Coordinates of C-alpha atoms in Angstrom, one line a residue:
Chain J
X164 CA 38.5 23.6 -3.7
X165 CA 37.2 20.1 -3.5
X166 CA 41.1 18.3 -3.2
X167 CA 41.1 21.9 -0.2
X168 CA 38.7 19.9 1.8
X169 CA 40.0 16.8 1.1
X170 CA 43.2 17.6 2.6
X171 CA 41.4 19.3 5.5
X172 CA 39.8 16.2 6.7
X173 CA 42.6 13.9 5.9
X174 CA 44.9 16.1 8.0
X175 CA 42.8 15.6 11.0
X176 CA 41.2 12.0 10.2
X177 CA 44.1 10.1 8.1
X178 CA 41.6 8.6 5.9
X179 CA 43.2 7.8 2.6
X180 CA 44.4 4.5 4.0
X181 CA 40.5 3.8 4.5
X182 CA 39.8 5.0 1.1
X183 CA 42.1 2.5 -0.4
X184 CA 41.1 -0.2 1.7
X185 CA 37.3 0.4 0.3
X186 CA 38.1 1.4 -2.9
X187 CA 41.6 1.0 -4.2
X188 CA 42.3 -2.1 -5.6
X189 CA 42.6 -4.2 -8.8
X190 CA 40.4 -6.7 -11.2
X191 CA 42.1 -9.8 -11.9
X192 CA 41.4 -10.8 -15.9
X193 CA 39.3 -13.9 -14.8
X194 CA 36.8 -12.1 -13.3
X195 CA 36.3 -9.4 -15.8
X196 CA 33.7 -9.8 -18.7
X197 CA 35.5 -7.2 -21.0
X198 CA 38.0 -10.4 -21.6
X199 CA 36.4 -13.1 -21.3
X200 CA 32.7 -13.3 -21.7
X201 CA 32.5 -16.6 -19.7
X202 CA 33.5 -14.1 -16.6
X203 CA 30.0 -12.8 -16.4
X204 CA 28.8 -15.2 -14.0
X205 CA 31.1 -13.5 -11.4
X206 CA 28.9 -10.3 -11.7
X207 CA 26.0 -11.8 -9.9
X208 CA 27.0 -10.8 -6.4
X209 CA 27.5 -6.8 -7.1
X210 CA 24.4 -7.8 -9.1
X211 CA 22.8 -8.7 -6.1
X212 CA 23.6 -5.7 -4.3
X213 CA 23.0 -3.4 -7.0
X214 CA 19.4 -4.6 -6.4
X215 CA 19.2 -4.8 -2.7
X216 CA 20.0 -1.1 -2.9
X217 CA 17.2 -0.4 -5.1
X218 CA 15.5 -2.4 -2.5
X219 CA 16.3 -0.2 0.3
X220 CA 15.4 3.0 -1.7
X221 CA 12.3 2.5 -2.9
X222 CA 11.6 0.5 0.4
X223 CA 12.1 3.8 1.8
X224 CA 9.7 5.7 -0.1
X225 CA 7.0 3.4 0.4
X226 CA 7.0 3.6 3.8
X227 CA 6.1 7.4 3.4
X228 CA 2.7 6.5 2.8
X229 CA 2.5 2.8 4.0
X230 CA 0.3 2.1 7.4
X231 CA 0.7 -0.6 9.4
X232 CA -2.8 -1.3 10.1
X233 CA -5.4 -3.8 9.4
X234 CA -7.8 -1.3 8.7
X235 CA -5.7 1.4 6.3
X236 CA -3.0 -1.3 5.4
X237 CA -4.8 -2.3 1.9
X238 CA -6.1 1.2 1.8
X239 CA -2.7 3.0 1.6
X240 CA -1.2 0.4 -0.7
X241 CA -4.2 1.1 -3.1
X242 CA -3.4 5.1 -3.0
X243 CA -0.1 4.6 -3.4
X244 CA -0.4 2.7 -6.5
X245 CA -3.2 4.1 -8.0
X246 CA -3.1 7.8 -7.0
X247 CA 0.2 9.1 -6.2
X248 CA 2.4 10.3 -9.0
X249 CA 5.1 7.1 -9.8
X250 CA 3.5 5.6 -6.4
X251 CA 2.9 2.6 -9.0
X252 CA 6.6 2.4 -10.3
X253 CA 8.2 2.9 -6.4
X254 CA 6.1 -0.3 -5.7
X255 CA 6.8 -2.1 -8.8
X256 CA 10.2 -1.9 -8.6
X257 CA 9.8 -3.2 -4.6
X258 CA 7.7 -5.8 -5.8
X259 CA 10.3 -7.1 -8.4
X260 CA 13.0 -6.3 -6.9
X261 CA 12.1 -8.7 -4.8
X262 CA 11.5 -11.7 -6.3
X263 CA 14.8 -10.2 -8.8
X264 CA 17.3 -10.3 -5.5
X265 CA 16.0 -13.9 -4.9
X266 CA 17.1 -14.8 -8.2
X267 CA 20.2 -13.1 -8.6
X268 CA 21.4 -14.1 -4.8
X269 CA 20.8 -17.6 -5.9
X270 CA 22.9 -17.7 -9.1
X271 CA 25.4 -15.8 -7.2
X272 CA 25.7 -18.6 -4.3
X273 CA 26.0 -21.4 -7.3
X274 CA 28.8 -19.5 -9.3
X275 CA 30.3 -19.5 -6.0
X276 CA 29.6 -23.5 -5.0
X277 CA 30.5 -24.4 -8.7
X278 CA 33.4 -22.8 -8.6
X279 CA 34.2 -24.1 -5.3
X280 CA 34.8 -20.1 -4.0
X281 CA 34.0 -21.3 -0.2
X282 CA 37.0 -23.8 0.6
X283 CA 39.5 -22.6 2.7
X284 CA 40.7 -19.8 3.8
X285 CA 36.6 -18.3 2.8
X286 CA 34.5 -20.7 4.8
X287 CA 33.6 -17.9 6.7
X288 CA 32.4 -15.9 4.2
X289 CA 30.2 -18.4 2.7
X290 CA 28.4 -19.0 6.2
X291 CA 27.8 -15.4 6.2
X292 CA 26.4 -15.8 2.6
X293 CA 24.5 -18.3 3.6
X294 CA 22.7 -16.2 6.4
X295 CA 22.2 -13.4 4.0
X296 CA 20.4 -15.9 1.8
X297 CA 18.0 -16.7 5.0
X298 CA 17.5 -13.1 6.0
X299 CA 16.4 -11.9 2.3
X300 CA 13.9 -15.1 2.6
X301 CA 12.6 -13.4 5.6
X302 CA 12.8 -10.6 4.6
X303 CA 10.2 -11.9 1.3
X304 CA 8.0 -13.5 3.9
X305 CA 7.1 -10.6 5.9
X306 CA 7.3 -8.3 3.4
X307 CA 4.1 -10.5 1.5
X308 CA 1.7 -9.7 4.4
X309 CA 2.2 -5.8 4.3
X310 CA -0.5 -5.2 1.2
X311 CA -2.9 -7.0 3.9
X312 CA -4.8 -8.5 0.5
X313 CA -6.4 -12.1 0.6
X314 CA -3.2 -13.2 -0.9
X315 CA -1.0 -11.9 1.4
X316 CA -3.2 -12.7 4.5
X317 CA -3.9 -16.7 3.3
X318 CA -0.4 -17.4 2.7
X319 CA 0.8 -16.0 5.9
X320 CA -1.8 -17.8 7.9
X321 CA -0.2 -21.2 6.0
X322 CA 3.1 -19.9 6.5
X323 CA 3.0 -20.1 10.2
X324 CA 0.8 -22.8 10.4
X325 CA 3.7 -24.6 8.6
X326 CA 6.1 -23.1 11.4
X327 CA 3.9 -24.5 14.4
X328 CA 4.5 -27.7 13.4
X329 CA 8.1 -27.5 14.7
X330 CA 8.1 -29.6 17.5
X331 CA 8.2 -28.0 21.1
X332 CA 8.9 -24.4 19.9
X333 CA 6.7 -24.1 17.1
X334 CA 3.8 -22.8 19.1
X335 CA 6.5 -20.4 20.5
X336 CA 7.5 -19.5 16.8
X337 CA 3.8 -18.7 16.1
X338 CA 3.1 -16.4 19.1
X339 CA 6.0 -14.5 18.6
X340 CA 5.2 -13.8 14.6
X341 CA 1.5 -13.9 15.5
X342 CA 1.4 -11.8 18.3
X343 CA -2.0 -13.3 19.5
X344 CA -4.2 -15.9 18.9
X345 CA -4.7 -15.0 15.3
X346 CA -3.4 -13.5 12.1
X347 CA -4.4 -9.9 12.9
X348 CA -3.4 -6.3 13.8
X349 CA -0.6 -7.5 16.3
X350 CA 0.4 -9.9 13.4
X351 CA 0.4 -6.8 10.8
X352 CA 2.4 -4.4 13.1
X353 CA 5.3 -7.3 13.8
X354 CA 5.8 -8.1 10.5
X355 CA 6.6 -4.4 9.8
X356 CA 8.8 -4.3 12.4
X357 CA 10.5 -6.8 11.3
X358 CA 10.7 -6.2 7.4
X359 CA 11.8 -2.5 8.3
X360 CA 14.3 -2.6 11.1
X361 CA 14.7 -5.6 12.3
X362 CA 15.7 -7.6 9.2
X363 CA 17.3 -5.1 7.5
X364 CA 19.4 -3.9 10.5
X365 CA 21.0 -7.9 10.4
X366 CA 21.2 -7.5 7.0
X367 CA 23.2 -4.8 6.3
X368 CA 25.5 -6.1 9.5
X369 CA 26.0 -9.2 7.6
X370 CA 26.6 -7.6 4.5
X371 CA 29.8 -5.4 5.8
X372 CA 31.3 -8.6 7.0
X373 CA 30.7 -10.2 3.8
X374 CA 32.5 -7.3 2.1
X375 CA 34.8 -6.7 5.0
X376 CA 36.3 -10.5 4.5
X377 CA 36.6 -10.4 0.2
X378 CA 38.7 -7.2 0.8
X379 CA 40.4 -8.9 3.3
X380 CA 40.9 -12.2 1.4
X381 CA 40.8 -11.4 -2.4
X382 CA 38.6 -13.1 -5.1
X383 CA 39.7 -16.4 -5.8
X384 CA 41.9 -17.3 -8.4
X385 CA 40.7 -19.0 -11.4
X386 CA 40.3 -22.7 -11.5
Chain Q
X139 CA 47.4 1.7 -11.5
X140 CA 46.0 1.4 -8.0
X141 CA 49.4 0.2 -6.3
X142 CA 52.3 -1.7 -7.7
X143 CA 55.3 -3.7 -5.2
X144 CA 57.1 -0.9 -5.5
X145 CA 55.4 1.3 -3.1
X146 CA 57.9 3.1 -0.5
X147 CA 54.4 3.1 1.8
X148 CA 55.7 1.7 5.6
X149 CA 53.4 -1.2 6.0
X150 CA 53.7 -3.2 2.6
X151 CA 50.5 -5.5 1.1
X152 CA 50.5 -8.7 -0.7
X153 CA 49.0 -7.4 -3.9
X154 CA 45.1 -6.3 -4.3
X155 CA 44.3 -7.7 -0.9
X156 CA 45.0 -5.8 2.1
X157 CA 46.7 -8.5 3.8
X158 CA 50.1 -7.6 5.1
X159 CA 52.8 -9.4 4.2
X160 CA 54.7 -11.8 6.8
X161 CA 58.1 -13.3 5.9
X162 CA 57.9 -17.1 6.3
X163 CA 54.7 -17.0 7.2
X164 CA 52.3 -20.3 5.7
X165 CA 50.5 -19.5 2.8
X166 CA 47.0 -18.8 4.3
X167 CA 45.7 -16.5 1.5
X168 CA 45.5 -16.8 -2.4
X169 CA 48.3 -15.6 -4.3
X170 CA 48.2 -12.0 -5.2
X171 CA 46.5 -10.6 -8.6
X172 CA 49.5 -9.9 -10.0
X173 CA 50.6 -13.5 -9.7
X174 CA 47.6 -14.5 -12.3
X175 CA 48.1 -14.7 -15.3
X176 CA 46.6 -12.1 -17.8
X177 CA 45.7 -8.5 -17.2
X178 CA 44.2 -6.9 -14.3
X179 CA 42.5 -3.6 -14.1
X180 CA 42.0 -0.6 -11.3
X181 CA 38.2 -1.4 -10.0
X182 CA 37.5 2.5 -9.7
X183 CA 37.5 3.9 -12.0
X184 CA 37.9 1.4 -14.7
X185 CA 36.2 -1.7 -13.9
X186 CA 33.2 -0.1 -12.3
X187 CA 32.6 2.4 -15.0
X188 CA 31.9 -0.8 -17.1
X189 CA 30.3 -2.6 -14.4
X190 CA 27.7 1.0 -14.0
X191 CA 27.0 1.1 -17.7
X192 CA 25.8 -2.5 -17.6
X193 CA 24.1 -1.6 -14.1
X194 CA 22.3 1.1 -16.4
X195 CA 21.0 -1.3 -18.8
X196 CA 20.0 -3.6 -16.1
X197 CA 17.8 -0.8 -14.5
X198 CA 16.4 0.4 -17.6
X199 CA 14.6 -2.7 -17.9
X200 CA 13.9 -3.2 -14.6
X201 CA 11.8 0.2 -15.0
X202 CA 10.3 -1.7 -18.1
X203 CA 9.1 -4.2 -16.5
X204 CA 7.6 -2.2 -13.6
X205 CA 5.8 -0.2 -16.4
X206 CA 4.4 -2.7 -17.8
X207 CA 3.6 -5.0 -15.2
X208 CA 2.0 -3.1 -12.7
X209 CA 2.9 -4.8 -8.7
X210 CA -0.4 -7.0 -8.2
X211 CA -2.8 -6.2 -5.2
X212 CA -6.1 -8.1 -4.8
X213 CA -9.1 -7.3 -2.8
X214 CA -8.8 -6.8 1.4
X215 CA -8.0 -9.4 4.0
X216 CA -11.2 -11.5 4.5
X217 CA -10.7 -14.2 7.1
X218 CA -14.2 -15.1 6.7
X219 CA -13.2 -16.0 2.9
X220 CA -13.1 -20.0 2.9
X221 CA -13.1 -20.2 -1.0
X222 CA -9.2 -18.6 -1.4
X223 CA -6.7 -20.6 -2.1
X224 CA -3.2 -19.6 -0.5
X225 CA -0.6 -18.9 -2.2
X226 CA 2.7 -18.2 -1.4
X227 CA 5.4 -16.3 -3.4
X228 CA 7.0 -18.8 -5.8
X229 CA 10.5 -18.6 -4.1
X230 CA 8.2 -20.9 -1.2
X231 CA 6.6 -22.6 -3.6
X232 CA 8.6 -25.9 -3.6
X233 CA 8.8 -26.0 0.6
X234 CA 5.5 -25.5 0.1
X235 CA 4.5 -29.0 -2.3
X236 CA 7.3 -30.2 -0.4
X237 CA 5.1 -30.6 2.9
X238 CA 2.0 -31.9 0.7
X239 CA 3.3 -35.7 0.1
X240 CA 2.3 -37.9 2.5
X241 CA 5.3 -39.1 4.1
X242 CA 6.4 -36.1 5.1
X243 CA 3.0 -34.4 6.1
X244 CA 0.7 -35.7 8.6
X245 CA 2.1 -37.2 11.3
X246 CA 5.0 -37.3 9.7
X247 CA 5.0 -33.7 9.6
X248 CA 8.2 -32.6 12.0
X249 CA 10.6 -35.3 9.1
X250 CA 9.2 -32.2 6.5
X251 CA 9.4 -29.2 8.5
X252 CA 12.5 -29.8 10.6
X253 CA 14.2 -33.1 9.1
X254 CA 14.8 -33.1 5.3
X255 CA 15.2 -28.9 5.2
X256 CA 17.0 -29.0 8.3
X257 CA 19.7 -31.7 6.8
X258 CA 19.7 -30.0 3.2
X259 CA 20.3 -25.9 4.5
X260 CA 22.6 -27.5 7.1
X261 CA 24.5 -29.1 5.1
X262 CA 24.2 -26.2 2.4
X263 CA 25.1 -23.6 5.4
X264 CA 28.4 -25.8 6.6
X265 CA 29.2 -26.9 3.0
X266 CA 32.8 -25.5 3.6
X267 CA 33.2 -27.7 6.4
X268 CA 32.0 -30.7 4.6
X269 CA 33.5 -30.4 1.3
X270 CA 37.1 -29.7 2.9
X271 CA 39.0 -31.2 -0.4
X272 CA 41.6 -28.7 -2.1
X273 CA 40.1 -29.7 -5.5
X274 CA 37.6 -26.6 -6.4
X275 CA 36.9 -27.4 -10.1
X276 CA 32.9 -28.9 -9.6
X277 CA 33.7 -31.8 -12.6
X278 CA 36.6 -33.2 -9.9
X279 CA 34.2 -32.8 -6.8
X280 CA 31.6 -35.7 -8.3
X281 CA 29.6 -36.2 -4.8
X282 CA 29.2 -32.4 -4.2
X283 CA 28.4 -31.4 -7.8
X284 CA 25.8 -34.8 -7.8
X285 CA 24.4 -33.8 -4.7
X286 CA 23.9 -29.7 -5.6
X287 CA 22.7 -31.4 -8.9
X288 CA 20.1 -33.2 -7.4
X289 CA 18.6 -30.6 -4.9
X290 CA 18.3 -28.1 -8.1
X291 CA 16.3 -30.5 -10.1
X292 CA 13.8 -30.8 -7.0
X293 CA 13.8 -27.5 -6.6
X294 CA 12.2 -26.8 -10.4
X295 CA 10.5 -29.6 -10.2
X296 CA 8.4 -29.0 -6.7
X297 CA 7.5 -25.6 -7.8
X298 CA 6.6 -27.1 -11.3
X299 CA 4.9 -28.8 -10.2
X300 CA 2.8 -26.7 -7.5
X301 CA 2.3 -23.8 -10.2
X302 CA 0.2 -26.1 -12.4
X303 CA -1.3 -27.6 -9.1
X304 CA -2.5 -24.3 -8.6
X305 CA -3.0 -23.2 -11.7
X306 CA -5.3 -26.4 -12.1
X307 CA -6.8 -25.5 -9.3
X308 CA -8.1 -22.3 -10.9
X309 CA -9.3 -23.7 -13.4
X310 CA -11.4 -26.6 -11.6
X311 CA -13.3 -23.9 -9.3
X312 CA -13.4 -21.7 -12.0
X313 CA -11.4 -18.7 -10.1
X314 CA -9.6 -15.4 -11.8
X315 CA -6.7 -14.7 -9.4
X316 CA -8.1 -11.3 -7.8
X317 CA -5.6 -9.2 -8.5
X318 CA -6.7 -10.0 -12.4
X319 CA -10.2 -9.5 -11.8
X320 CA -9.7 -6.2 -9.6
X321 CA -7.5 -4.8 -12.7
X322 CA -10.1 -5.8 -15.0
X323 CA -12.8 -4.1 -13.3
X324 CA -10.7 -0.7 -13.1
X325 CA -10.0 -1.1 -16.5
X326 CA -13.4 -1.6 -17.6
X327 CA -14.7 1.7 -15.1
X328 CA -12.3 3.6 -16.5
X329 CA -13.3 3.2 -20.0
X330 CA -16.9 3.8 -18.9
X331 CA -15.7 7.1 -17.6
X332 CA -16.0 6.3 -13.8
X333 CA -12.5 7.1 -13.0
X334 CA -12.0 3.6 -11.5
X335 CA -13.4 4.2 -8.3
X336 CA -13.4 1.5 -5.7
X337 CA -17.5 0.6 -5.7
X338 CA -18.5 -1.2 -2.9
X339 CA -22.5 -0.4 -2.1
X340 CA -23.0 -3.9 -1.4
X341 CA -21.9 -3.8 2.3
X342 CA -24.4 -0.8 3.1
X343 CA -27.3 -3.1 2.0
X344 CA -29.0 -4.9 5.1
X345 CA -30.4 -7.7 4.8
X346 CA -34.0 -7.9 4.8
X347 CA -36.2 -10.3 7.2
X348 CA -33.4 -11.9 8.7
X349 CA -35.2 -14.2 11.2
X350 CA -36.9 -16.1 8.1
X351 CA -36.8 -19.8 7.9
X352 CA -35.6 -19.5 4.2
X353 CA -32.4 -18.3 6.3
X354 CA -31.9 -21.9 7.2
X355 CA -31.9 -23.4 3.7
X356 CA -29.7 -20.5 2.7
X357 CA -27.4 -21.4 4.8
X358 CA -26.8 -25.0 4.0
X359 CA -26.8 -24.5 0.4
X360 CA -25.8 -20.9 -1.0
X361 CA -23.5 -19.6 1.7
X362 CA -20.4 -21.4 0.7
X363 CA -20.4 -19.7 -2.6
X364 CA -22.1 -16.7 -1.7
X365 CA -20.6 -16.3 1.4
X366 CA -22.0 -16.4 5.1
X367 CA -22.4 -12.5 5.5
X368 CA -24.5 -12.6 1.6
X369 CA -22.0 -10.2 0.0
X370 CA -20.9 -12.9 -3.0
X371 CA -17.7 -13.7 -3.9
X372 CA -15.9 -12.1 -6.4
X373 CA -13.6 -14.4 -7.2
X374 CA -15.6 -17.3 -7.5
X375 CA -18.3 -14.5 -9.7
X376 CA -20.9 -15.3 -7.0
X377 CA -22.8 -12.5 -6.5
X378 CA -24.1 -10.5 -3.5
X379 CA -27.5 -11.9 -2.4
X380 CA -28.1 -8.5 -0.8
X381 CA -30.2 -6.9 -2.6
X382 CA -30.5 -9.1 -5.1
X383 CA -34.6 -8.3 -5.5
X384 CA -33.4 -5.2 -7.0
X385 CA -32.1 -6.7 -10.2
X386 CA -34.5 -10.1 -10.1
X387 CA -38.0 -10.7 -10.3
X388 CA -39.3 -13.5 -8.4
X389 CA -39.5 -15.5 -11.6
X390 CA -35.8 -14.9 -12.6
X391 CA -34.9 -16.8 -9.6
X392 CA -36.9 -19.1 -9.8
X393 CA -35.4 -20.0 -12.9
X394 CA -32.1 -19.2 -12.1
X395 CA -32.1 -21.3 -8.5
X396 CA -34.0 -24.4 -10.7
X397 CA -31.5 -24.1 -13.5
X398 CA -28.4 -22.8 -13.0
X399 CA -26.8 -19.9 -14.2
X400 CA -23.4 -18.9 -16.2
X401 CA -22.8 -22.8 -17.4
X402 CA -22.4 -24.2 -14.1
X403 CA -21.0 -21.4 -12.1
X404 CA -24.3 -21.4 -10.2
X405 CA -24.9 -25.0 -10.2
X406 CA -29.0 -26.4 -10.4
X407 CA -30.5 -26.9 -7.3
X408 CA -33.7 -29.1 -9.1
X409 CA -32.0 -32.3 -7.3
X410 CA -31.0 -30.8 -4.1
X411 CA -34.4 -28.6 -3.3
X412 CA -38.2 -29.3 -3.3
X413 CA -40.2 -27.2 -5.8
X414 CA -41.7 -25.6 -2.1
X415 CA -38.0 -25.1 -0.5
X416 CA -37.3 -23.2 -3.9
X417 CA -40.9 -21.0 -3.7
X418 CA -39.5 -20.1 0.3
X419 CA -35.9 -19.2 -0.7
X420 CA -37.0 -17.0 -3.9
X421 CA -39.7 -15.4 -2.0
X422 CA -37.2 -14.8 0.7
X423 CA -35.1 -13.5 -1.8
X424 CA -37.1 -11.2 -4.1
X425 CA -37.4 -9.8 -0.9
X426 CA -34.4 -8.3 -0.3
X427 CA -34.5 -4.9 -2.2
X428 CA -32.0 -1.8 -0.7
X429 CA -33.6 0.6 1.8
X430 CA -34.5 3.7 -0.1

């Protein structure tokens, strides 16, 4: 039945060869823990993503009850966690998951500079990497302010006080995060905007080309 | 086995990687899989049936730790709030001691912001381009490996060191982070059978007489702790002045304003008040009971 519509589609579509372009291809020994334990440290990237999914998930859930307004903002966070069933886990595991993707992102990009993974012919993999590493750092920084708590509110108020002091377009950087003369309502809406489809939207577009050139170029090869 | 050389398929690959294979063309890409030594494996299903199972694992105690350390949330945005210190998540942390030394704050400022980040992500971002050897083993590259060396050991150390500034911090003004002290106190109502519901009469009280001179004394010496609109502070355990001749007679605060209260928290004003400044603020204060 299943293989029936298989065939079906591929008759009209042709997409086996896209299958095995995704899917179909091999794990050299170096890079696979079951031989030698040391390999490990290559697992930190589909670690990364493993979480980053989880990110987008649960992400998703939360904006089912989350509002984007100074005056419910704190208010629908509090629900969430303390009245809706698992409304505590969905935001734990956002919370963690946060601070988790920083860390596993960053041990990814050293096993990757250690092992000297960027040279040639994958510069351009790493510079994606590398903007990946800046868009989940945004995506932490305006991600903070959502709760709309004192913490979140103090530290974004330093956050783009730091920014202003870039000279000639900092006061530009401000406005546009701002949205007004102060950290407010217009501040709280952007910063959703941002952290929800902005961000995100670069993010995933950087990770297909990240995955688009390791199929294209292979792993490297051991050292 | 996923696909070996001898596929009859038209358009032939080098190997795992879907790059087609030119005759005589320069070597651009790494040698295929099959060319390294050892044993490879199919990725599905093989390999990422392993990879899952450790993925499982990995989740499990990521639910764990979710359980058992609930995502922290303090009390509302209060701009008015001067007594909070920032702080951002610790991933900013060492940017953010970074831009407290001297030479790089001040006027200095644009060399900490722009300059010294700006050169270390630049030259993290174009690394490729500036570590062009062949050589990839990191004890053969001595000036990268020195350099990636010495940027991790500032990183630890900044945010070392701005955790315990911060955590000294804490301890000097005598602050519970709120998130602490607003799980505490739903702890401690749900034990006493309230349910944890959010209490917050204090902001319903007015303030009584507001046009007295006391006001004026009021505001140069309690606001800062008890904050300009009266409602205390919970995370510096100052109380809410509204109200507050509800659970005081005069002669408690007397005392209280004369001697301190809570080992310092509420620090003597003997020194810093005449004996009739203290008689106008108390009266002024026994005053303030709730509107029935």
């Amino acid at each position: 039945m299943l293989k029936g519509v298989y065939n079906w589609i591929d008759e009209r579509l042709d997409i086996t060869p896209m299958w095995r372009d995704v899917a179909d291809h091999e794990v050299p020994e170096h890079v696979n823990p079951a031989h030698h334990f040391s390999a490990f440290v290559y697992c930190f990237g589909g670690l990364t993503f493993f979480i980053t999914v989880i990110q987008i998930l649960s992400g998703m859930f939360l904006t089912m009850y989350f509002v984007p307004d100074i005056i419910n903002a704190y208010k629908s966070v509090d629900y969430l966690q303390h009245k809706v069933a698992f409304g505590g886990i969905v935001r734990g595991m956002h919370h963690w998951g946060a601070s988790l993707v920083i860390v596993m992102m960053f041990l990814h990009t050293l096993r990757v500079f250690f092992t000297g993974s960027y040279k040639a012919p994958r510069e351009m993999n790493w510079v994606v990497g590398m903007l990946i590493f800046f868009i989940m750092l945004g995506l932490g920084f305006t991600g903070y302010l959502l709760p709309w708590d004192n913490k979140a509110y103090f530290a974004t108020k330093v956050g783009i006080q730091i920014a202003e002091s870039v000279p000639y377009i900092g006061v530009y950087i401000k406005e546009l995060m701002q949205g007004g003369e102060i950290v407010g309502a217009e501040t709280l809406t952007r910063f959703f905007a941002i952290h929800v489809f902005f961000l995100p939207g670069a993010l995933l577009a950087l990770l297909a080309a990240h995955f688009f050139m390791i199929r294209k170029q292979g792993i490297s090869g051991p050292l | 086995m996923a696909h070996g050389h001898k596929s009859n398929e038209k358009v032939v690959f080098v190997g795992d990687s879907r790059v087609r294979k030119r005759s005589g063309a320069p070597n651009t890409v790494p040698p295929d899989y099959s060319s390294y030594p050892g044993k490879s494996e199919a990725f599905i299903p093989n390999f990422l049936l392993k990879e899952w199972m450790v993925g499982v694992v990995v989740l499990v105690g990521f639910l764990v730790l979710t359980i058992a350390e609930p995502a922290p949330l303090g009390y509302p945005a209060d701009p008015t709030n001067a007594a909070f210190i920032p702080m951002p998540d610790w991933y900013f942390l060492f940017l953010y001691q970074f831009l407290k030394y001297p030479y790089v704050a001040g006027d200095y400022i644009v060399l900490g912001t722009v300059g010294i980040p700006g050169v270390a992500f630049g030259a993290l971002l174009l690394a490729p381009f500036l570590d062009t050897g062949k050589e990839r083993r990191f004890y053969r590259r001595p000036v990268t490996t020195a350099l990636m060396v010495l940027s991790l050991i500032s990183l630890f150390y900044l945010t070392k060191v701005s955790w315990d500034h911060y955590q000294h911090e804490l301890a000097k003004t005598n602050t519970i982070p709120e998130h602490h002290l607003r799980e505490e106190k739903a702890r401690e109502a749900a034990m006493s059978g309230k349910g944890g519901e959010e209490q917050q009469p204090v902001a319903s009280i007015p303030i009584v007489d507001e046009d007295d001179p006391a006001m004026e004394i009021l505001k140069a010496r309690c606001i800062a702790c008890h904050n300009p609109d009266l409602k205390g502070n919970e995370s510096m355990k100052a109380p809410a002045l509204r109200g507050v001749g509800d659970t005081h007679t005069k002669e408690e605060l007397v005392e209280i304003v004369t001697n301190g209260k809570g080992g310092g928290a509420m620090p003597s004003f003997k020194e810093m008040l005449s004996a009739e400044e203290i008689d106008q603020v108390t009266t002024w204060l026994a005053k303030q009971k709730k509107a029935e």
